[in-house]
Tab-separated table of C-alpha atoms and ligand atoms in Angstrom:
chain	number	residue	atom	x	y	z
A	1	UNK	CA	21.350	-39.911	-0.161
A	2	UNK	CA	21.357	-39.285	-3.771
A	3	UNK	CA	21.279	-42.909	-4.904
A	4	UNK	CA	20.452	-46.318	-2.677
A	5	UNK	CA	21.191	-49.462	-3.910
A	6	UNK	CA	18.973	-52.355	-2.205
A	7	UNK	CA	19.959	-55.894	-2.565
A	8	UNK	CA	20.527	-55.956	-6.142
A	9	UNK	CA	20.432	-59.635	-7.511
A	10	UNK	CA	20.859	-60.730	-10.736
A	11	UNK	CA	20.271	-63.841	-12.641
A	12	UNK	CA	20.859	-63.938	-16.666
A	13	UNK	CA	19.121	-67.695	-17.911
A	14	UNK	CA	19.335	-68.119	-21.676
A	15	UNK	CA	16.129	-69.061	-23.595
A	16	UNK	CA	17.461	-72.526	-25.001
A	17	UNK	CA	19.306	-74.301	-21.818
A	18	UNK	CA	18.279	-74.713	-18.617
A	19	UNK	CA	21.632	-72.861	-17.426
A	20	UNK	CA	21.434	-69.803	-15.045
A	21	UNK	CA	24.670	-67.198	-14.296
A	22	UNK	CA	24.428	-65.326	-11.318
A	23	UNK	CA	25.460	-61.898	-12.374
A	24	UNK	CA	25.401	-60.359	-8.648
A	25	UNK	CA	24.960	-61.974	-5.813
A	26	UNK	CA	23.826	-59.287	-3.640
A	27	UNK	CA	24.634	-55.663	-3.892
A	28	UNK	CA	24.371	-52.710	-1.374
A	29	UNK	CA	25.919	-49.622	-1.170
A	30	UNK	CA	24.528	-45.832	-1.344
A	31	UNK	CA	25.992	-42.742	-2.582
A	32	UNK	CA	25.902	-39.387	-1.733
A	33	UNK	CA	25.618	-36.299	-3.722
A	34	UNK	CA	28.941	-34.985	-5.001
A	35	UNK	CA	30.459	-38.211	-4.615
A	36	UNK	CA	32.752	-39.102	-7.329
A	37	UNK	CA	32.859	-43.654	-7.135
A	38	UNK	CA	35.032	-45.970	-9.368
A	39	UNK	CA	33.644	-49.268	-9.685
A	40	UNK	CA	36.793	-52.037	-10.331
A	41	UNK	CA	36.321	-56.363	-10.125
A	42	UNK	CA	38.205	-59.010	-12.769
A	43	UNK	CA	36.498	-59.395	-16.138
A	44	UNK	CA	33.381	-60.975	-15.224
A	45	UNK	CA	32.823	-59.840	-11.998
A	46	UNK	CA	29.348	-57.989	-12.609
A	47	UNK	CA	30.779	-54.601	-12.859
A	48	UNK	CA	28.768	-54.226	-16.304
A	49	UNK	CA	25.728	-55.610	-15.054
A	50	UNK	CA	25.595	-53.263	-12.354
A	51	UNK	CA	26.008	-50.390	-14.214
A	52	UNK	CA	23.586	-51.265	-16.943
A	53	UNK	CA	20.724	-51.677	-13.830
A	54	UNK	CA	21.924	-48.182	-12.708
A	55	UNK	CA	21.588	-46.922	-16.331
A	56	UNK	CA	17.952	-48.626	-16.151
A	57	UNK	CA	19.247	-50.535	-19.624
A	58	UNK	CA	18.598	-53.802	-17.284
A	59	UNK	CA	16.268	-55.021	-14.605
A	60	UNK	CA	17.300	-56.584	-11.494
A	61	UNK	CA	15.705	-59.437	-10.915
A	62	UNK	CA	15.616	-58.794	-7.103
A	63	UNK	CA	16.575	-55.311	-5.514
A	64	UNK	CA	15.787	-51.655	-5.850
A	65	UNK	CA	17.247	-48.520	-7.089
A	66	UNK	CA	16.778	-45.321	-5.741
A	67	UNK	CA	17.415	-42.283	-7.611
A	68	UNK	CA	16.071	-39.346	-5.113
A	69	UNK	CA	14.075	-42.100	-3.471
A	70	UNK	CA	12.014	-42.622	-6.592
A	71	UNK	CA	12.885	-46.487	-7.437
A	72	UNK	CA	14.453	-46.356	-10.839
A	73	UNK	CA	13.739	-50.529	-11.657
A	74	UNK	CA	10.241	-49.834	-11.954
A	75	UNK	CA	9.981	-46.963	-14.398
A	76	UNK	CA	7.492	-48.105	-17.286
A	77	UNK	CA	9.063	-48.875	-20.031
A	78	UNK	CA	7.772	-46.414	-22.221
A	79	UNK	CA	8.987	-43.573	-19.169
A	80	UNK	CA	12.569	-45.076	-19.440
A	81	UNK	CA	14.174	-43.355	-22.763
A	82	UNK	CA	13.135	-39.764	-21.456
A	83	UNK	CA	14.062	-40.592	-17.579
A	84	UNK	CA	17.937	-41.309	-18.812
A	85	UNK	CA	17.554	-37.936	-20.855
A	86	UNK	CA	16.897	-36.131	-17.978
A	87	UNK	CA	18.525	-37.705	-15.160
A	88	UNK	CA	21.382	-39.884	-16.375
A	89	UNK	CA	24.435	-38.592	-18.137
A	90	UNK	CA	26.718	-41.205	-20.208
A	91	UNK	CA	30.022	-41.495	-20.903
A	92	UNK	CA	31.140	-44.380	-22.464
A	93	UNK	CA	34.296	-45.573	-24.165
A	94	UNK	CA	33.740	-45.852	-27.774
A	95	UNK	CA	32.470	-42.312	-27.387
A	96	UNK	CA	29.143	-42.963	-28.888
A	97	UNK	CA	29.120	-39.741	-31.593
A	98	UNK	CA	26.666	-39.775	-34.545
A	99	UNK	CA	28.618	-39.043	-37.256
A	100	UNK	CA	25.941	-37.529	-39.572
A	101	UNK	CA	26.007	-34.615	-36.786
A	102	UNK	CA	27.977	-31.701	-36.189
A	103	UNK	CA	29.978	-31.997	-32.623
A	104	UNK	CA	27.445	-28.983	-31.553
A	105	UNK	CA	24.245	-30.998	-32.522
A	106	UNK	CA	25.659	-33.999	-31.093
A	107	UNK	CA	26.072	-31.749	-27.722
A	108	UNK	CA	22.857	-30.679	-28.200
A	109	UNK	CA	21.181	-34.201	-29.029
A	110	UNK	CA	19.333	-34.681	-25.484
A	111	UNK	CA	18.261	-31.334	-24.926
A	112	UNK	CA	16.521	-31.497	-28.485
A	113	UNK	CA	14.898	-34.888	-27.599
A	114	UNK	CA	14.050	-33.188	-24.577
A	115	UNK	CA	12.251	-29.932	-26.184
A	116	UNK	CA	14.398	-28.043	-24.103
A	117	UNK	CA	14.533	-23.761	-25.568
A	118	UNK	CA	17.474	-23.231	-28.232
A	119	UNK	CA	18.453	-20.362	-25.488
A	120	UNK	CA	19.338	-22.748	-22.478
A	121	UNK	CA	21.361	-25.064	-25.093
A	122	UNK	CA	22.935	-22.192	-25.821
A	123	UNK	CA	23.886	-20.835	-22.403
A	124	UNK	CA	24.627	-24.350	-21.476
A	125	UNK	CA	27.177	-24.758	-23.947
A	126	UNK	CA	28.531	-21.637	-23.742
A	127	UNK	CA	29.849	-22.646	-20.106
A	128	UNK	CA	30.731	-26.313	-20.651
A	129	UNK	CA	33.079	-25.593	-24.172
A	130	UNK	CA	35.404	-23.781	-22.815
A	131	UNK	CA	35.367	-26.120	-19.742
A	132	UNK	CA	35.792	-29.173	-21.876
A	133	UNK	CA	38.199	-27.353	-24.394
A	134	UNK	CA	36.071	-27.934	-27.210
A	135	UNK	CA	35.465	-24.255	-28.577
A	136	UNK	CA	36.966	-25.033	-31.595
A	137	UNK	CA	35.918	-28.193	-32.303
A	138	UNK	CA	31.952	-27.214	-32.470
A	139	UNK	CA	31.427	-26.575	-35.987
A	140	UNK	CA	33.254	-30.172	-36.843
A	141	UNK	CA	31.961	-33.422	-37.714
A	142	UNK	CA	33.301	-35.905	-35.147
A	143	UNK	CA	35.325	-38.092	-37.534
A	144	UNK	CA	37.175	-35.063	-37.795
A	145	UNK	CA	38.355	-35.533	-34.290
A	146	UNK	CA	41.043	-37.312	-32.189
A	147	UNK	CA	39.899	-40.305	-30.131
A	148	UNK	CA	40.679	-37.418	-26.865
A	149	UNK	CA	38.751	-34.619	-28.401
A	150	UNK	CA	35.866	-37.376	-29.198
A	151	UNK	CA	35.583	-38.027	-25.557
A	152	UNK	CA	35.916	-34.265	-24.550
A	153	UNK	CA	33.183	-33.611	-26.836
A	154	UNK	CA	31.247	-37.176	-25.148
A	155	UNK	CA	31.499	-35.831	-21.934
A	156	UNK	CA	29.668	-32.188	-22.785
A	157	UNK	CA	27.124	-34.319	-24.282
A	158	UNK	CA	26.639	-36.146	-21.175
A	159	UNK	CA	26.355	-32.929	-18.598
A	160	UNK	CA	24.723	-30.752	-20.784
A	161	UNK	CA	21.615	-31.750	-19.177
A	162	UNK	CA	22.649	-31.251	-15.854
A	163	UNK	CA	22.009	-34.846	-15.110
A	164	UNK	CA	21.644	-36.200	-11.278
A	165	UNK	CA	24.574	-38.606	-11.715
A	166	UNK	CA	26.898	-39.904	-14.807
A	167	UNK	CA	27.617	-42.856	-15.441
A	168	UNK	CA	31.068	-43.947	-17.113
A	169	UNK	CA	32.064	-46.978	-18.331
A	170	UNK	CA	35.788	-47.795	-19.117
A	171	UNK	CA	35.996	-44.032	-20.361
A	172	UNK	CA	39.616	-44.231	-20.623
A	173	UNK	CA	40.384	-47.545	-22.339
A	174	UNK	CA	39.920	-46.490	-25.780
A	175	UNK	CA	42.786	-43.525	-24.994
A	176	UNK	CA	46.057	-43.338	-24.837
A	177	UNK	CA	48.066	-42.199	-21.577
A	178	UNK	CA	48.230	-38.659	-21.814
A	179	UNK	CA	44.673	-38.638	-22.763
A	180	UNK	CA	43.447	-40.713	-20.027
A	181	UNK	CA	45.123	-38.533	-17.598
A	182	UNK	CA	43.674	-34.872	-19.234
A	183	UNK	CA	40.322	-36.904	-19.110
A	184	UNK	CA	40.999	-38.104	-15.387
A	185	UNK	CA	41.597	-34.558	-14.563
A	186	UNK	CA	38.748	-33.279	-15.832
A	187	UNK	CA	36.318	-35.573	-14.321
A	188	UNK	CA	37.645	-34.388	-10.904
A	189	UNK	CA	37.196	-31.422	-12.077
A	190	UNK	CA	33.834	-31.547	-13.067
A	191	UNK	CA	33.184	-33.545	-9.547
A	192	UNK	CA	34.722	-30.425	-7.639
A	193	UNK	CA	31.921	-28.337	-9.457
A	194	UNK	CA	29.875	-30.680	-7.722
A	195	UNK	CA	28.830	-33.329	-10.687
A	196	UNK	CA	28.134	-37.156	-8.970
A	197	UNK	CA	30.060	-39.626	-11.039
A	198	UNK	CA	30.245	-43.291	-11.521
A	199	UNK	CA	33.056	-45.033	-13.366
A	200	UNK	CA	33.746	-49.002	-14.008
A	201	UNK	CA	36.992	-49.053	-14.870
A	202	UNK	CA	39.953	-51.610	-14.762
A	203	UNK	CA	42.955	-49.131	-14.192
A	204	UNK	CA	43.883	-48.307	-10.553
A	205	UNK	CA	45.514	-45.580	-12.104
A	206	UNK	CA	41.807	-44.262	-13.615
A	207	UNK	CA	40.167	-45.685	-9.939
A	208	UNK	CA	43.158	-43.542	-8.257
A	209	UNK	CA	40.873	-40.262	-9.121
A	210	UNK	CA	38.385	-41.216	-7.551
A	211	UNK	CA	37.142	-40.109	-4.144
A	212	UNK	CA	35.654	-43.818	-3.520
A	213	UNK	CA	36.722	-47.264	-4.856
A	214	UNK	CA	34.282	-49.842	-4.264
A	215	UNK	CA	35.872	-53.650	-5.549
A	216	UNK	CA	33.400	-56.066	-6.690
A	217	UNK	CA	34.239	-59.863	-7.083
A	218	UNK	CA	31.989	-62.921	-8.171
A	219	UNK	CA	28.855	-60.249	-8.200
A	220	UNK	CA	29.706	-59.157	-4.542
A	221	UNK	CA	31.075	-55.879	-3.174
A	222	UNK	CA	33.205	-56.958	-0.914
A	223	UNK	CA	35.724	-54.245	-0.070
A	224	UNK	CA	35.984	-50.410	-0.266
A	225	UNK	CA	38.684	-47.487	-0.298
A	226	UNK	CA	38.284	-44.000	0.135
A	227	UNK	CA	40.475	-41.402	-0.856
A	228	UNK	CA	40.818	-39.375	1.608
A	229	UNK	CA	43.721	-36.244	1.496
A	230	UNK	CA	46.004	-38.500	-0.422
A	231	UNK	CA	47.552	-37.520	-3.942
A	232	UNK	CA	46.285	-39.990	-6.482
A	233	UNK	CA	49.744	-41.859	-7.171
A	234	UNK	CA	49.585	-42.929	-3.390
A	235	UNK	CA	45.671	-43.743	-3.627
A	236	UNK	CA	46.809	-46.049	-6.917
A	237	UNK	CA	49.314	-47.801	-5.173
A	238	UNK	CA	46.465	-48.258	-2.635
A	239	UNK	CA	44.081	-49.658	-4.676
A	240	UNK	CA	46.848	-51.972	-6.511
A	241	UNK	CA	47.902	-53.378	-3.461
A	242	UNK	CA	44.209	-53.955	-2.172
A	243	UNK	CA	43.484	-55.759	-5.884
A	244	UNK	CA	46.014	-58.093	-5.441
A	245	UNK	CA	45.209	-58.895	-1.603
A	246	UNK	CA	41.493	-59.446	-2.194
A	247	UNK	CA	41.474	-60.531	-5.847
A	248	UNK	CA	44.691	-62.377	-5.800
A	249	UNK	CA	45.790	-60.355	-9.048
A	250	UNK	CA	49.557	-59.857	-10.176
A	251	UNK	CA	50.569	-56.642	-8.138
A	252	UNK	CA	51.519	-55.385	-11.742
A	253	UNK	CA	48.371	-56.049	-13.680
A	254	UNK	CA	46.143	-53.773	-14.791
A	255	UNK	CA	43.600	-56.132	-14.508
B	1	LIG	N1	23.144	-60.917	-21.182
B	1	LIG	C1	23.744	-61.879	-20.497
B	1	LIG	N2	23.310	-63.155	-20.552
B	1	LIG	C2	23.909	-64.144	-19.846
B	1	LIG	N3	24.961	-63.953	-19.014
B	1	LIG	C3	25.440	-62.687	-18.924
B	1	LIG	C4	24.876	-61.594	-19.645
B	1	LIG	N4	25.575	-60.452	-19.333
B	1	LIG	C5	26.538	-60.837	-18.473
B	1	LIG	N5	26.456	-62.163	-18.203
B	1	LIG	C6	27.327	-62.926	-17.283
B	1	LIG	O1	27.301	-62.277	-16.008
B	1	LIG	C7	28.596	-62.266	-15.405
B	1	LIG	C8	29.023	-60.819	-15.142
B	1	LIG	O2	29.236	-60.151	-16.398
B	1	LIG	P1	29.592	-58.593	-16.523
B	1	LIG	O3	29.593	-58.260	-17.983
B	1	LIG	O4	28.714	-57.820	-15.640
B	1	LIG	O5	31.100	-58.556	-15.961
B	1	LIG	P2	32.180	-57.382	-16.016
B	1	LIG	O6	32.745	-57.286	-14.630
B	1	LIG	O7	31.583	-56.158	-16.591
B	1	LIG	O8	33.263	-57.961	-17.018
B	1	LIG	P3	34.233	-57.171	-18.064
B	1	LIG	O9	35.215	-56.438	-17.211
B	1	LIG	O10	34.869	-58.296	-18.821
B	1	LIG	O11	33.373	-56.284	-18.893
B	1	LIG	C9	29.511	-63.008	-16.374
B	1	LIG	O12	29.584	-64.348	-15.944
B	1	LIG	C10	28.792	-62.917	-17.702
B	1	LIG	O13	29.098	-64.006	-18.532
């Protein structure tokens, strides 16, 4: 099992009132390697919480984290910043681009922080441009780019250092459709070539790509779809009909 998670509880309290929010409740579930997982729930469901304890931005404040069996929630904080270099790959939907750097350097950013050789950069990139369709974009600054190209560009960042498992959040909401669904594509493409991926998302049309949907509601996960052989238009209608069962959502929502 590539990652276990234990009986994650959270509880935010703020400094100046006595008031406590559960975030989760009490979250289980494990994935394998290769797996390819969209997380969905209603706005305030926990689905950010949960992935900001996976991305070891938050602690739990009960519950473990396995990454490889090594538990992630108690890495010392001054371990953290390099562990999410080298195991964790991001992808989230403002794109997160410096702008003072060239799309290449911005591809390059980890594996500098990391000391890795200029060579494997190279040969890194060399596979994932053409990949990602960014060949021609490399020598640009990235407000020279389209929101699309921005995430193409993103996403390179976030595998070039062959990371155990990315983590996306919402990567599609900032595009339009027929960049959503070149960016959908790629992810499963990048999944078939054996990349483990985690995406929150609200669109059962973005969930539909997934191999796994796992629905969480008031900080639970209470329900589950796989994929299976279908296509992904029957998978979305799927996972539209199982949001409105469970969640009680409008069948037309993208909620
Ligand atoms: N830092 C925080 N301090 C206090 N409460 C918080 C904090 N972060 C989240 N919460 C609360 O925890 C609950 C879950 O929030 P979370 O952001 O995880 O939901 P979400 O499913 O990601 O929602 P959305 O889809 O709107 O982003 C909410 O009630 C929220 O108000």
């Amino acid at each position: 099992m590539l990652l276990e998670v234990k009986h994650l509880k959270k509880i935010f309290k703020t400094r100046f009132s006595k008031e406590e929010t559960t975030a989760l409740v009490d979250i289980d579930f494990g994935v394998e390697d290769g797996e390819y997982i969209a997380i969905m729930g209603e706005s305030g469901s926990g689905k950010t919480t949960l992935l900001n304890i996976l991305s070891t931005l938050e602690k739990p404040t009960q519950g473990q984290v396995l990454l490889n069996g090594k538990n992630i929630t108690a890495i010392k904080e001054q371990d953290i910043s390099a562990f999410r270099r080298d195991h964790l790959g991001f992808v989230f939907q403002d794109f997160n681009l410096l702008d003072t750097l060239s799309v290449r350097d911005n591809i390059y950013l980890p594996l500098v922080l990391s000391k890795e050789k200029v060579e494997v950069m190279k040969t890194r990139l060399d596979i994932l441009a053409p990949q990602l369709h960014i060949n021609e974009l490399l020598e640009k600054q990235p407000f020279e780019l389209s929101g699309g190209q921005k995430q193409r560009v993103a996403i390179a960042r976030a595998l070039i250092s062959q990371p155990d498992l990315v983590l996306a959040d919402e990567p599609t909401a900032a595009l339009d459709f027929k960049n959503s669904e070149n960016l959908l594509t790629l992810f499963e493409e990048i999944n078939q070539s054996g990349q483990t991926i985690i995406m929150v998302t609200h669109s059962s049309l973005a969930a539909s790509h997934a191999k796994r949907v796992l629905f969480i509601k008031d900080g639970v996960l209470y329900h589950q779809l796989y994929r299976g052989e279908k296509n992904s238009q029957d998978f979305a209608k799927e996972i539209t009909l199982s949001m409105t069962a469970f969640l009680g959502g409008d069948e037309n929502a993208e909620f």
